Short mmCIF file of C-alpha atoms and ligand atoms in Angstrom, two decimals:
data_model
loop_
_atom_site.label_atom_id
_atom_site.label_comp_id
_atom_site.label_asym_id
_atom_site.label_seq_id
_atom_site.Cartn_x
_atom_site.Cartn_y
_atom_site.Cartn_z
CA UNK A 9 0.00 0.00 0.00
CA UNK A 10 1.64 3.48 -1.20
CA UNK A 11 0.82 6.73 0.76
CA UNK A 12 1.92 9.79 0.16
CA UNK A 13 2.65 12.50 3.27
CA UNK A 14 3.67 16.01 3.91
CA UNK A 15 4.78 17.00 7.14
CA UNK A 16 5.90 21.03 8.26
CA UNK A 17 7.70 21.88 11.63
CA UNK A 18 10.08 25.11 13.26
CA UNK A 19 13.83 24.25 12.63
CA UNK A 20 15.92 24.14 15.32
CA UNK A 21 18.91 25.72 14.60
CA UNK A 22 19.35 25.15 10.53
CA UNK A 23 22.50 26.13 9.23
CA UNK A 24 23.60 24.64 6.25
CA UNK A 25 25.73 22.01 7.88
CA UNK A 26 23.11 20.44 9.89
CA UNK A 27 20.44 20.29 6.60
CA UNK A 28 22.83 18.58 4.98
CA UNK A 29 23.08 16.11 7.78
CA UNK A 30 19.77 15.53 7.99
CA UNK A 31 19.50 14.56 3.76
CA UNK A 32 22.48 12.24 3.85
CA UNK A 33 21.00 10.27 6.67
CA UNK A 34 17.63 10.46 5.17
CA UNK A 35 18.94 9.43 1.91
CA UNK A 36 20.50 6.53 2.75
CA UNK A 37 17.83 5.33 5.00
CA UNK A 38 15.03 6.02 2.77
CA UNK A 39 16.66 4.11 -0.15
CA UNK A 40 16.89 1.04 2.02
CA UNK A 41 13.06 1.72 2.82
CA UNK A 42 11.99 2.53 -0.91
CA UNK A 43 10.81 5.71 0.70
CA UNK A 44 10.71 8.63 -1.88
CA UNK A 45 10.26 12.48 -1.26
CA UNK A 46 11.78 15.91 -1.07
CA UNK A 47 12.76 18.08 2.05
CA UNK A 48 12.36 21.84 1.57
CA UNK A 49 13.85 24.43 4.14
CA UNK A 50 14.11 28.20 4.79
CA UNK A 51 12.10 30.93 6.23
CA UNK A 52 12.62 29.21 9.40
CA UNK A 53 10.80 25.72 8.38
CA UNK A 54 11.20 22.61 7.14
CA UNK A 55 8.44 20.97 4.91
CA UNK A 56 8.62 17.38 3.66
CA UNK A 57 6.56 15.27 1.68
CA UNK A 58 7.45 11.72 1.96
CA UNK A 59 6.10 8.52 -0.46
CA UNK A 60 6.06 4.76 -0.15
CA UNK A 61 4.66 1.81 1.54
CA UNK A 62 2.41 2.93 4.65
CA UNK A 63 3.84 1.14 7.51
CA UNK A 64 8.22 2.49 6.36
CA UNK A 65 6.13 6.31 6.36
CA UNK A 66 4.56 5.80 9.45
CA UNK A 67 8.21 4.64 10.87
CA UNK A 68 10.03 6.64 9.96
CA UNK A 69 7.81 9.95 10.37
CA UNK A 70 7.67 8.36 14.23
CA UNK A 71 11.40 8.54 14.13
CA UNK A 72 11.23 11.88 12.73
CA UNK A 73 8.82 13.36 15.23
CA UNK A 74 11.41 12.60 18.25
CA UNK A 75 14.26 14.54 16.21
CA UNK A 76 15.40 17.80 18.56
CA UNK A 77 16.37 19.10 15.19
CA UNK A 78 13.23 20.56 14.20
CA UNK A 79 10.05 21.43 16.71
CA UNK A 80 5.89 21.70 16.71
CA UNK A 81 5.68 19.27 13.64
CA UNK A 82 2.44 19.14 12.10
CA UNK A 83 0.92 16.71 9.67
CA UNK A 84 -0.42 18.95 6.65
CA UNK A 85 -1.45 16.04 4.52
CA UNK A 86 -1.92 12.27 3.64
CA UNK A 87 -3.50 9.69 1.32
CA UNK A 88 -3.61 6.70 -0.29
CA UNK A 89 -2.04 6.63 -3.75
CA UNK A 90 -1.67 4.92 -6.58
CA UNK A 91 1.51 6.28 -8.13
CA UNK A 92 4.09 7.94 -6.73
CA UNK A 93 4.89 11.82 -7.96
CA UNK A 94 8.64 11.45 -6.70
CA UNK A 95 9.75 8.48 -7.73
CA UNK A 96 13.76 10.38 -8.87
CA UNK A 97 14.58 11.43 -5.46
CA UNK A 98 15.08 9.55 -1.98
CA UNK A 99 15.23 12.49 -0.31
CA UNK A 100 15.51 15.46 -2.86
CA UNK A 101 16.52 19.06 -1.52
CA UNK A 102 14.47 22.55 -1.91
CA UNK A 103 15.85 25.48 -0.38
CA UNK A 104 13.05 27.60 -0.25
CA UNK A 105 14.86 30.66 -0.11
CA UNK A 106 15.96 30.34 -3.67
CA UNK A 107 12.88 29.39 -5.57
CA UNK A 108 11.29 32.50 -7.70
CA UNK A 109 9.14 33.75 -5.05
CA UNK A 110 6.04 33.53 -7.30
CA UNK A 111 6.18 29.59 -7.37
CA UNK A 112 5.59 30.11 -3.79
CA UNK A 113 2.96 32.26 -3.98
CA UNK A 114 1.44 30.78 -6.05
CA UNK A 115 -0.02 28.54 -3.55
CA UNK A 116 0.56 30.83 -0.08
CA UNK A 117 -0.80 33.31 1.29
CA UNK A 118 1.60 35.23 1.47
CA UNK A 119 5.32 35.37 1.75
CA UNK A 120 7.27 33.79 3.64
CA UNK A 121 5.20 30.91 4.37
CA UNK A 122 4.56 30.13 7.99
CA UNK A 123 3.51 26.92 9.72
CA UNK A 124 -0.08 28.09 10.71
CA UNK A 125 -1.08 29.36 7.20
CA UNK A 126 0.21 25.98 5.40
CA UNK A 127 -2.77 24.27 3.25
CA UNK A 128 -1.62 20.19 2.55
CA UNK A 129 -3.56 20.22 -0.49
CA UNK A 130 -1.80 23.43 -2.00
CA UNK A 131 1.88 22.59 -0.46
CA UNK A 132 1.64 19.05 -2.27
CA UNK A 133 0.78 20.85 -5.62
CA UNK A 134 3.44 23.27 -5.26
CA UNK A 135 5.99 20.27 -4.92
CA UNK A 136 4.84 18.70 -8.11
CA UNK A 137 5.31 21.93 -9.61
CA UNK A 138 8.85 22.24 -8.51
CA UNK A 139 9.48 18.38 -9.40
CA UNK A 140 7.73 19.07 -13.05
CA UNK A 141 10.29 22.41 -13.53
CA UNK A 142 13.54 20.31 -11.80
CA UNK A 143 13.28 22.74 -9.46
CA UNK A 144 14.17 20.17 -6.82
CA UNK A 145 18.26 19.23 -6.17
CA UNK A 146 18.83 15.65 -6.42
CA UNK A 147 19.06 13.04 -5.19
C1 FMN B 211 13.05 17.85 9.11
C2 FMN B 211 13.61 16.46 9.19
C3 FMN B 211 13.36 15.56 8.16
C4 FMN B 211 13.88 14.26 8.20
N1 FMN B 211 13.61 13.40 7.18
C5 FMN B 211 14.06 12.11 7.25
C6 FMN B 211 13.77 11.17 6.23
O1 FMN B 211 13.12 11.46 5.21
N2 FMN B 211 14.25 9.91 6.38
C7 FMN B 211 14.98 9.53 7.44
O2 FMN B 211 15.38 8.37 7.53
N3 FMN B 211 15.29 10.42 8.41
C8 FMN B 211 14.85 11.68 8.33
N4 FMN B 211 15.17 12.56 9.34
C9 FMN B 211 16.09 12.11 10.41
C10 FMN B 211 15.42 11.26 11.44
O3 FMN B 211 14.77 12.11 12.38
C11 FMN B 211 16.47 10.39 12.17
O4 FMN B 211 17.46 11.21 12.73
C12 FMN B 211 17.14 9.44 11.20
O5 FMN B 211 16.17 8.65 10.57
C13 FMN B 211 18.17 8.51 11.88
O6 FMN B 211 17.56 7.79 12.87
P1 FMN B 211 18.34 6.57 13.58
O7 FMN B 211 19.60 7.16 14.11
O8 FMN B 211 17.39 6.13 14.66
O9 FMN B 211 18.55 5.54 12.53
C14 FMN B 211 14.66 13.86 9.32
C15 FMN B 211 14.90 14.77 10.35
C16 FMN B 211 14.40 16.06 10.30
C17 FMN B 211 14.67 17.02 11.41
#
């Protein structure tokens, strides 16, 4: 059973050193899980969507919810699905900071996107939308 998942929390401290921690562990764990997905960061947050079989998600966001990296997670969106939409990159890097700001806004608010104001629904389409433009920094 494939699910699909998008998570936001506060970062704790994110300088570039400790982001780049976080994807080579990810990576390498989430290949050996067939877990797919892309971690975005800046403004202060970090905002995942992670993809594969429902039990490794449900692991490994546990895992991910005891991390003292990042606080106040909150679960923005999940489903059942039939296909995955990021099947290229185990754990594929967005910093948010650098995107044109109007593929942002495009589905915020308004800039820079905060925790509270996040729509699932909206933050999922904007990540296909950065997949679709390889907007997203393998792997
Ligand atoms: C924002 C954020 C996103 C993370 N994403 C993943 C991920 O996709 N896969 C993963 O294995 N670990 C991820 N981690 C790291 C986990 O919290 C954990 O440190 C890692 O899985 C290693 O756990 P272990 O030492 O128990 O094996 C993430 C951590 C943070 C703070």
């Amino acid at each position: 059973m494939l699910v699909q998942m998008i998570f936001a929390s506060v970062a704790v401290e994110p300088d570039d050193a400790a982001v780049a921690k976080i994807l080579t562990q990810g990576r390498s764990h989430n290949a050996r899980q067939g877990i797919t997905g892309v971690l975005c960061h800046g403004h202060g947050i970090y905002l995942q969507l992670m993809e594969g079989n429902r039990s490794a998600v449900n692991q490994i966001y546990a895992k991910v919810l005891q991390d003292p990296r990042h606080r106040d997670a909150e679960l923005l969106y999940f489903a059942e699905i039939q296909e995955r939409g990021f099947a290229n990159w185990t754990l594929g890097h967005v910093r948010l900071e650098k995107l044109n700001a109007s593929a942002v806004l495009k589905y915020a608010e308004r800039l820079p996107l905060q925790l509270d104001a996040l729509n699932g629904a909206a933050v999922r389409a904007m990540l296909l939308d950065l997949a679709a433009t390889a907007a997203i920094a393998h792997k």
